[in-house]
mmCIF file of C-alpha atoms and ligand atoms in Angstrom:
data_model
loop_
_atom_site.group_PDB
_atom_site.id
_atom_site.type_symbol
_atom_site.label_atom_id
_atom_site.label_comp_id
_atom_site.label_asym_id
_atom_site.label_seq_id
_atom_site.Cartn_x
_atom_site.Cartn_y
_atom_site.Cartn_z
ATOM 1 C CA MET A 589 -37.124 18.909 -70.353
ATOM 2 C CA ALA A 590 -36.883 15.315 -69.191
ATOM 3 C CA LYS A 591 -34.076 12.925 -69.905
ATOM 4 C CA LEU A 592 -35.170 9.761 -71.664
ATOM 5 C CA ILE A 593 -34.329 6.504 -69.904
ATOM 6 C CA ASP A 594 -32.924 4.250 -72.605
ATOM 7 C CA GLY A 595 -34.310 0.797 -71.806
ATOM 8 C CA LYS A 596 -32.736 -0.660 -74.910
ATOM 9 C CA ALA A 597 -29.241 0.382 -73.850
ATOM 10 C CA VAL A 598 -29.666 -0.730 -70.220
ATOM 11 C CA SER A 599 -31.142 -4.060 -71.330
ATOM 12 C CA GLN A 600 -28.265 -4.666 -73.725
ATOM 13 C CA LYS A 601 -25.828 -4.179 -70.880
ATOM 14 C CA VAL A 602 -27.689 -6.719 -68.725
ATOM 15 C CA LYS A 603 -27.791 -9.229 -71.600
ATOM 16 C CA GLU A 604 -24.093 -8.726 -72.314
ATOM 17 C CA GLU A 605 -23.312 -9.460 -68.647
ATOM 18 C CA VAL A 606 -25.375 -12.655 -68.817
ATOM 19 C CA ARG A 607 -23.669 -13.700 -72.041
ATOM 20 C CA ALA A 608 -20.200 -12.980 -70.616
ATOM 21 C CA GLU A 609 -20.882 -15.056 -67.487
ATOM 22 C CA ILE A 610 -22.187 -17.983 -69.511
ATOM 23 C CA GLU A 611 -19.192 -17.841 -71.840
ATOM 24 C CA ARG A 612 -16.605 -17.386 -69.094
ATOM 25 C CA GLU A 613 -17.893 -20.361 -67.132
ATOM 26 C CA GLY A 614 -18.778 -22.490 -70.184
ATOM 27 C CA LEU A 615 -22.323 -23.031 -68.890
ATOM 28 C CA LYS A 616 -25.073 -24.851 -70.784
ATOM 29 C CA VAL A 617 -28.274 -22.991 -70.055
ATOM 30 C CA GLY A 618 -31.746 -23.741 -71.491
ATOM 31 C CA LEU A 619 -35.099 -21.948 -71.400
ATOM 32 C CA ALA A 620 -38.389 -23.584 -72.412
ATOM 33 C CA VAL A 621 -40.997 -21.159 -73.712
ATOM 34 C CA VAL A 622 -44.570 -22.424 -73.929
ATOM 35 C CA ILE A 623 -47.195 -20.569 -75.941
ATOM 36 C CA VAL A 624 -50.791 -21.758 -76.335
ATOM 37 C CA GLY A 625 -53.077 -20.431 -79.062
ATOM 38 C CA ASN A 626 -52.722 -17.613 -81.566
ATOM 39 C CA ASP A 627 -52.538 -14.388 -79.577
ATOM 40 C CA GLN A 628 -50.561 -11.995 -81.773
ATOM 41 C CA ALA A 629 -49.044 -9.949 -78.939
ATOM 42 C CA SER A 630 -47.936 -13.140 -77.168
ATOM 43 C CA ARG A 631 -46.306 -14.336 -80.385
ATOM 44 C CA VAL A 632 -44.277 -11.118 -80.618
ATOM 45 C CA TYR A 633 -43.187 -11.410 -76.952
ATOM 46 C CA VAL A 634 -42.188 -15.049 -77.382
ATOM 47 C CA ASN A 635 -40.164 -14.265 -80.518
ATOM 48 C CA ASN A 636 -38.376 -11.470 -78.648
ATOM 49 C CA LYS A 637 -37.596 -13.830 -75.763
ATOM 50 C CA LYS A 638 -36.130 -16.364 -78.191
ATOM 51 C CA LYS A 639 -33.991 -13.660 -79.830
ATOM 52 C CA ALA A 640 -32.684 -12.576 -76.430
ATOM 53 C CA CYS A 641 -31.746 -16.191 -75.665
ATOM 54 C CA GLU A 642 -29.654 -16.273 -78.837
ATOM 55 C CA VAL A 643 -27.879 -13.052 -77.860
ATOM 56 C CA CYS A 644 -27.093 -14.442 -74.405
ATOM 57 C CA GLY A 645 -25.968 -17.898 -75.517
ATOM 58 C CA ILE A 646 -28.992 -19.565 -73.896
ATOM 59 C CA ARG A 647 -30.675 -22.433 -75.721
ATOM 60 C CA SER A 648 -34.403 -21.852 -76.189
ATOM 61 C CA PHE A 649 -36.930 -24.636 -76.629
ATOM 62 C CA GLU A 650 -40.255 -23.445 -78.001
ATOM 63 C CA TYR A 651 -43.489 -25.354 -77.443
ATOM 64 C CA ALA A 652 -46.241 -23.769 -79.552
ATOM 65 C CA LEU A 653 -49.462 -25.561 -78.671
ATOM 66 C CA PRO A 654 -52.821 -25.217 -80.430
ATOM 67 C CA GLU A 655 -55.683 -23.189 -78.930
ATOM 68 C CA GLU A 656 -57.645 -26.382 -78.144
ATOM 69 C CA THR A 657 -54.888 -27.858 -75.933
ATOM 70 C CA THR A 658 -56.429 -29.433 -72.819
ATOM 71 C CA GLU A 659 -55.365 -28.610 -69.291
ATOM 72 C CA LYS A 660 -54.065 -32.140 -68.851
ATOM 73 C CA GLU A 661 -51.894 -31.879 -71.977
ATOM 74 C CA LEU A 662 -50.421 -28.593 -70.778
ATOM 75 C CA LEU A 663 -49.810 -29.891 -67.243
ATOM 76 C CA ASP A 664 -48.186 -33.024 -68.681
ATOM 77 C CA LEU A 665 -45.842 -30.835 -70.748
ATOM 78 C CA VAL A 666 -44.919 -28.820 -67.631
ATOM 79 C CA ASP A 667 -44.178 -32.095 -65.798
ATOM 80 C CA THR A 668 -41.931 -33.216 -68.661
ATOM 81 C CA LEU A 669 -40.064 -29.884 -68.647
ATOM 82 C CA ASN A 670 -39.749 -29.976 -64.840
ATOM 83 C CA ASN A 671 -37.933 -33.303 -65.233
ATOM 84 C CA ASP A 672 -35.756 -32.331 -68.204
ATOM 85 C CA PRO A 673 -32.216 -31.502 -67.006
ATOM 86 C CA GLU A 674 -31.520 -29.492 -70.193
ATOM 87 C CA VAL A 675 -34.335 -27.115 -69.280
ATOM 88 C CA ASN A 676 -33.302 -24.683 -66.553
ATOM 89 C CA GLY A 677 -36.164 -22.231 -66.916
ATOM 90 C CA ILE A 678 -39.828 -22.683 -67.853
ATOM 91 C CA LEU A 679 -41.946 -19.815 -69.075
ATOM 92 C CA VAL A 680 -45.608 -20.260 -69.923
ATOM 93 C CA GLN A 681 -46.660 -17.171 -71.843
ATOM 94 C CA LEU A 682 -49.763 -15.495 -70.425
ATOM 95 C CA PRO A 683 -52.613 -14.963 -71.013
ATOM 96 C CA LEU A 684 -53.642 -18.551 -71.644
ATOM 97 C CA PRO A 685 -56.849 -19.346 -73.561
ATOM 98 C CA LYS A 686 -59.894 -19.010 -71.279
ATOM 99 C CA HIS A 687 -60.500 -22.744 -70.779
ATOM 100 C CA LEU A 688 -57.061 -23.143 -69.138
ATOM 101 C CA ASP A 689 -56.510 -22.249 -65.487
ATOM 102 C CA SER A 690 -53.287 -20.225 -65.431
ATOM 103 C CA GLU A 691 -53.001 -20.424 -61.623
ATOM 104 C CA LYS A 692 -53.051 -24.205 -61.774
ATOM 105 C CA VAL A 693 -50.475 -24.250 -64.572
ATOM 106 C CA ILE A 694 -48.124 -21.847 -62.778
ATOM 107 C CA ALA A 695 -48.455 -23.869 -59.570
ATOM 108 C CA ARG A 696 -47.262 -26.932 -61.466
ATOM 109 C CA ILE A 697 -43.956 -25.315 -62.579
ATOM 110 C CA SER A 698 -41.068 -26.331 -60.354
ATOM 111 C CA PRO A 699 -40.256 -23.232 -58.237
ATOM 112 C CA GLU A 700 -36.579 -23.735 -59.147
ATOM 113 C CA LYS A 701 -37.440 -23.345 -62.840
ATOM 114 C CA ASP A 702 -40.021 -20.572 -62.421
ATOM 115 C CA VAL A 703 -38.059 -17.814 -64.144
ATOM 116 C CA ASP A 704 -41.103 -15.507 -64.215
ATOM 117 C CA ALA A 705 -41.253 -15.707 -60.395
ATOM 118 C CA PHE A 706 -45.021 -16.255 -60.618
ATOM 119 C CA HIS A 707 -45.186 -19.419 -58.440
ATOM 120 C CA ALA A 708 -46.650 -18.804 -54.966
ATOM 121 C CA GLU A 709 -43.400 -19.987 -53.367
ATOM 122 C CA ASN A 710 -41.394 -17.386 -55.276
ATOM 123 C CA VAL A 711 -44.030 -14.690 -54.694
ATOM 124 C CA GLY A 712 -43.784 -15.438 -50.975
ATOM 125 C CA LYS A 713 -40.010 -15.137 -51.090
ATOM 126 C CA ILE A 714 -40.313 -11.749 -52.788
ATOM 127 C CA MET A 715 -42.601 -10.633 -49.968
ATOM 128 C CA ILE A 716 -40.026 -11.706 -47.377
ATOM 129 C CA GLY A 717 -37.200 -10.122 -49.340
ATOM 130 C CA ASN A 718 -35.213 -13.341 -49.651
ATOM 131 C CA TYR A 719 -35.448 -14.231 -53.294
ATOM 132 C CA ALA A 720 -33.519 -15.992 -56.021
ATOM 133 C CA PHE A 721 -35.740 -14.891 -58.889
ATOM 134 C CA LEU A 722 -36.779 -11.299 -59.248
ATOM 135 C CA PRO A 723 -40.109 -10.696 -60.965
ATOM 136 C CA CYS A 724 -38.917 -9.662 -64.441
ATOM 137 C CA THR A 725 -40.833 -6.453 -65.142
ATOM 138 C CA PRO A 726 -40.519 -4.927 -61.646
ATOM 139 C CA ALA A 727 -36.836 -5.903 -61.519
ATOM 140 C CA GLY A 728 -36.338 -4.253 -64.906
ATOM 141 C CA VAL A 729 -38.024 -1.100 -63.617
ATOM 142 C CA MET A 730 -35.660 -1.039 -60.619
ATOM 143 C CA GLU A 731 -32.679 -1.265 -62.992
ATOM 144 C CA LEU A 732 -34.052 1.658 -65.009
ATOM 145 C CA ILE A 733 -34.559 3.753 -61.870
ATOM 146 C CA HIS A 734 -31.007 2.920 -60.742
ATOM 147 C CA SER A 735 -29.683 3.923 -64.176
ATOM 148 C CA THR A 736 -30.845 7.489 -63.497
ATOM 149 C CA GLY A 737 -28.745 7.650 -60.319
ATOM 150 C CA THR A 738 -31.902 8.155 -58.219
ATOM 151 C CA ASP A 739 -31.681 6.884 -54.648
ATOM 152 C CA VAL A 740 -35.024 5.241 -53.891
ATOM 153 C CA SER A 741 -34.589 5.309 -50.103
ATOM 154 C CA GLY A 742 -37.112 7.601 -48.404
ATOM 155 C CA LYS A 743 -38.756 8.598 -51.695
ATOM 156 C CA GLU A 744 -42.511 8.774 -52.219
ATOM 157 C CA CYS A 745 -43.257 6.095 -54.810
ATOM 158 C CA VAL A 746 -46.671 5.592 -56.342
ATOM 159 C CA VAL A 747 -47.524 2.478 -58.342
ATOM 160 C CA ILE A 748 -50.703 2.596 -60.431
ATOM 161 C CA GLY A 749 -52.041 -0.936 -60.888
ATOM 162 C CA ARG A 750 -52.224 -3.899 -58.513
ATOM 163 C CA SER A 751 -51.662 -6.918 -60.758
ATOM 164 C CA ASN A 752 -49.784 -9.953 -59.486
ATOM 165 C CA ILE A 753 -47.330 -9.641 -62.396
ATOM 166 C CA VAL A 754 -46.411 -5.975 -62.016
ATOM 167 C CA GLY A 755 -48.152 -3.776 -59.434
ATOM 168 C CA LYS A 756 -47.830 -5.870 -56.276
ATOM 169 C CA PRO A 757 -44.243 -7.122 -56.767
ATOM 170 C CA MET A 758 -43.223 -3.630 -57.952
ATOM 171 C CA ALA A 759 -44.386 -2.197 -54.640
ATOM 172 C CA MET A 760 -42.375 -4.859 -52.776
ATOM 173 C CA LEU A 761 -39.119 -4.140 -54.619
ATOM 174 C CA LEU A 762 -39.502 -0.403 -53.963
ATOM 175 C CA LEU A 763 -40.275 -1.130 -50.312
ATOM 176 C CA HIS A 764 -37.179 -3.321 -50.016
ATOM 177 C CA GLU A 765 -35.184 -0.232 -51.036
ATOM 178 C CA ASN A 766 -36.867 1.785 -48.275
ATOM 179 C CA ALA A 767 -39.293 3.795 -50.372
ATOM 180 C CA THR A 768 -42.642 4.963 -49.018
ATOM 181 C CA VAL A 769 -44.973 3.124 -51.372
ATOM 182 C CA THR A 770 -48.593 3.695 -52.336
ATOM 183 C CA ILE A 771 -50.452 1.309 -54.632
ATOM 184 C CA CYS A 772 -53.317 2.894 -56.568
ATOM 185 C CA HIS A 773 -56.106 1.125 -58.439
ATOM 186 C CA SER A 774 -59.526 1.642 -59.968
ATOM 187 C CA ARG A 775 -61.142 2.392 -56.576
ATOM 188 C CA THR A 776 -58.517 4.920 -55.462
ATOM 189 C CA LYS A 777 -60.080 8.260 -54.537
ATOM 190 C CA ASP A 778 -58.559 11.336 -56.196
ATOM 191 C CA LEU A 779 -55.941 9.399 -58.089
ATOM 192 C CA ALA A 780 -54.394 12.567 -59.527
ATOM 193 C CA ALA A 781 -53.711 13.986 -56.054
ATOM 194 C CA VAL A 782 -52.084 10.737 -54.883
ATOM 195 C CA CYS A 783 -49.939 10.520 -58.036
ATOM 196 C CA ARG A 784 -48.827 14.146 -57.633
ATOM 197 C CA ARG A 785 -47.126 13.140 -54.373
ATOM 198 C CA ALA A 786 -44.822 10.751 -56.230
ATOM 199 C CA ASP A 787 -41.101 11.358 -56.601
ATOM 200 C CA ILE A 788 -41.182 8.118 -58.588
ATOM 201 C CA LEU A 789 -44.374 7.230 -60.466
ATOM 202 C CA VAL A 790 -44.762 3.764 -62.002
ATOM 203 C CA SER A 791 -47.786 3.246 -64.212
ATOM 204 C CA ALA A 792 -48.978 -0.279 -65.002
ATOM 205 C CA VAL A 793 -52.578 0.287 -65.982
ATOM 206 C CA GLY A 794 -52.841 -0.762 -69.604
ATOM 207 C CA LYS A 795 -54.722 2.304 -70.872
ATOM 208 C CA ALA A 796 -53.336 4.754 -73.409
ATOM 209 C CA ASP A 797 -53.126 8.407 -72.279
ATOM 210 C CA PHE A 798 -54.088 7.462 -68.711
ATOM 211 C CA VAL A 799 -51.375 9.505 -66.960
ATOM 212 C CA THR A 800 -51.745 13.194 -67.750
ATOM 213 C CA ALA A 801 -49.586 16.206 -66.840
ATOM 214 C CA ASP A 802 -51.832 17.212 -63.918
ATOM 215 C CA MET A 803 -51.035 13.836 -62.274
ATOM 216 C CA VAL A 804 -47.275 14.277 -62.049
ATOM 217 C CA LYS A 805 -45.075 16.278 -59.750
ATOM 218 C CA GLU A 806 -42.512 18.641 -61.268
ATOM 219 C CA GLY A 807 -39.182 16.804 -61.554
ATOM 220 C CA ALA A 808 -40.565 13.302 -60.877
ATOM 221 C CA VAL A 809 -39.155 10.096 -62.363
ATOM 222 C CA VAL A 810 -41.871 8.490 -64.500
ATOM 223 C CA ILE A 811 -41.774 4.824 -65.502
ATOM 224 C CA ASP A 812 -44.338 3.669 -68.037
ATOM 225 C CA VAL A 813 -45.015 -0.067 -67.946
ATOM 226 C CA GLY A 814 -48.038 0.225 -70.245
ATOM 227 C CA MET A 815 -48.037 -1.518 -73.600
ATOM 228 C CA ASN A 816 -51.094 -0.338 -75.491
ATOM 229 C CA ARG A 817 -52.254 0.514 -79.000
ATOM 230 C CA ASN A 818 -53.571 4.011 -79.670
ATOM 231 C CA ALA A 819 -56.327 5.002 -82.119
ATOM 232 C CA GLU A 820 -53.820 4.766 -85.007
ATOM 233 C CA ASN A 821 -52.816 1.253 -83.829
ATOM 234 C CA LYS A 822 -49.396 2.568 -82.801
ATOM 235 C CA LEU A 823 -47.681 1.069 -79.765
ATOM 236 C CA CYS A 824 -47.909 3.413 -76.776
ATOM 237 C CA GLY A 825 -47.716 3.382 -72.994
ATOM 238 C CA ASP A 826 -50.052 4.626 -70.248
ATOM 239 C CA VAL A 827 -48.479 8.068 -70.092
ATOM 240 C CA LYS A 828 -49.537 10.988 -72.268
ATOM 241 C CA PHE A 829 -45.904 11.436 -73.168
ATOM 242 C CA ASP A 830 -45.970 14.799 -74.964
ATOM 243 C CA GLU A 831 -47.532 16.674 -72.057
ATOM 244 C CA VAL A 832 -45.846 14.789 -69.179
ATOM 245 C CA GLU A 833 -42.295 14.752 -70.540
ATOM 246 C CA PRO A 834 -41.613 18.526 -70.224
ATOM 247 C CA LYS A 835 -42.604 18.457 -66.550
ATOM 248 C CA VAL A 836 -40.509 15.546 -65.224
ATOM 249 C CA SER A 837 -36.806 14.799 -64.746
ATOM 250 C CA TYR A 838 -36.688 11.303 -66.258
ATOM 251 C CA ILE A 839 -39.177 9.297 -68.300
ATOM 252 C CA THR A 840 -39.218 5.966 -70.126
ATOM 253 C CA PRO A 841 -40.354 5.897 -73.755
ATOM 254 C CA VAL A 842 -42.722 3.243 -75.150
ATOM 255 C CA PRO A 843 -41.451 1.329 -76.992
ATOM 256 C CA GLY A 844 -37.827 1.175 -75.851
ATOM 257 C CA GLY A 845 -38.321 1.602 -72.097
ATOM 258 C CA VAL A 846 -39.533 -1.143 -69.791
ATOM 259 C CA GLY A 847 -40.289 -3.745 -72.503
ATOM 260 C CA PRO A 848 -36.698 -4.701 -73.341
ATOM 261 C CA MET A 849 -35.823 -4.767 -69.631
ATOM 262 C CA THR A 850 -38.423 -7.449 -68.850
ATOM 263 C CA ILE A 851 -36.741 -9.744 -71.336
ATOM 264 C CA ALA A 852 -33.222 -8.940 -70.113
ATOM 265 C CA MET A 853 -34.232 -9.781 -66.535
ATOM 266 C CA LEU A 854 -35.717 -13.050 -67.784
ATOM 267 C CA MET A 855 -32.279 -13.924 -69.165
ATOM 268 C CA LYS A 856 -30.728 -13.081 -65.799
ATOM 269 C CA ASN A 857 -33.260 -15.317 -64.022
ATOM 270 C CA THR A 858 -32.597 -18.181 -66.420
ATOM 271 C CA LEU A 859 -28.882 -18.018 -65.615
ATOM 272 C CA MET A 860 -29.795 -17.868 -61.902
ATOM 273 C CA ALA A 861 -31.985 -20.966 -62.363
ATOM 274 C CA LYS A 862 -29.011 -22.805 -63.827
ATOM 275 C CA ARG A 863 -26.900 -21.817 -60.832
ATOM 276 C CA ILE A 864 -29.568 -22.943 -58.341
ATOM 277 C CA GLN A 865 -29.928 -26.270 -60.087
ATOM 278 C CA SER A 866 -26.151 -26.806 -60.146
ATOM 279 C CA ARG A 867 -25.831 -26.422 -56.372
HETATM 280 N N1 GUN B 1738 -47.512 -11.983 -70.454
HETATM 281 C C1 GUN B 1738 -47.250 -10.656 -70.316
HETATM 282 N N2 GUN B 1738 -46.124 -10.468 -69.592
HETATM 283 C C2 GUN B 1738 -45.668 -11.715 -69.270
HETATM 284 C C3 GUN B 1738 -44.534 -12.171 -68.552
HETATM 285 O O1 GUN B 1738 -43.716 -11.411 -68.034
HETATM 286 N N3 GUN B 1738 -44.406 -13.529 -68.457
HETATM 287 C C4 GUN B 1738 -45.303 -14.382 -68.988
HETATM 288 N N4 GUN B 1738 -45.102 -15.691 -68.828
HETATM 289 N N5 GUN B 1738 -46.365 -13.986 -69.672
HETATM 290 C C5 GUN B 1738 -46.538 -12.655 -69.818
#
């Protein structure tokens, strides 16, 4: 039987460390969170980010803009936040409504305030391995893997999904710790066979019940980044938990696995942004 990786507990520890540092040094740290439109999932994420700010002693500034916001209005807001010394981090919640070009908006965020690490400059730094901001979800996954005591070096790691937010940076962080990394995607041939090679399997697909027992190696560490709704509208990950769990050594639950870690790492990045800007 697998051991559950408790993302809630690990994330609380990270947030407590952030709070303690802020308190000890008497820092004034601020995060601006921008949300455009009425996406329900985005609203939940943004509320959770604001709650985490409170826990950490970080001031949060919410900008909830209507669906019909123009690109110019959004870019003007980003410019204002870039120039506001009380704002150390800027987060524009994705996805944006279709008429807004998220690449253009992200490119406008000052790299020093880009706490998501989505800006091309920060993405490039992640590639090189010389980074200030860690991409939040992949960094959270690394913390969860470390919490199991697993040494990543030399391990076969398989990442399912090649998004800019999760899959690609995830592969980089694993590579930086000397894993042998394979990235799988919709065109991968015999996905199950590739996944079965994994000592550490990270799934970021976005499809319920995608990872089945025949796709995992006995004793693997399985990290489920998926955040989906099943037929009963219940929150679930990518992994068919009931059949995979008995076969592996460690597994993250959904909810309570990767989700809380993403937010904790965002808090860590916001504190880092403050430090960079105080240099
Ligand atoms: N939408 C889903 N995940 C994220 C994230 O980590 N950051 C932002 N800005 N938007 C998201």
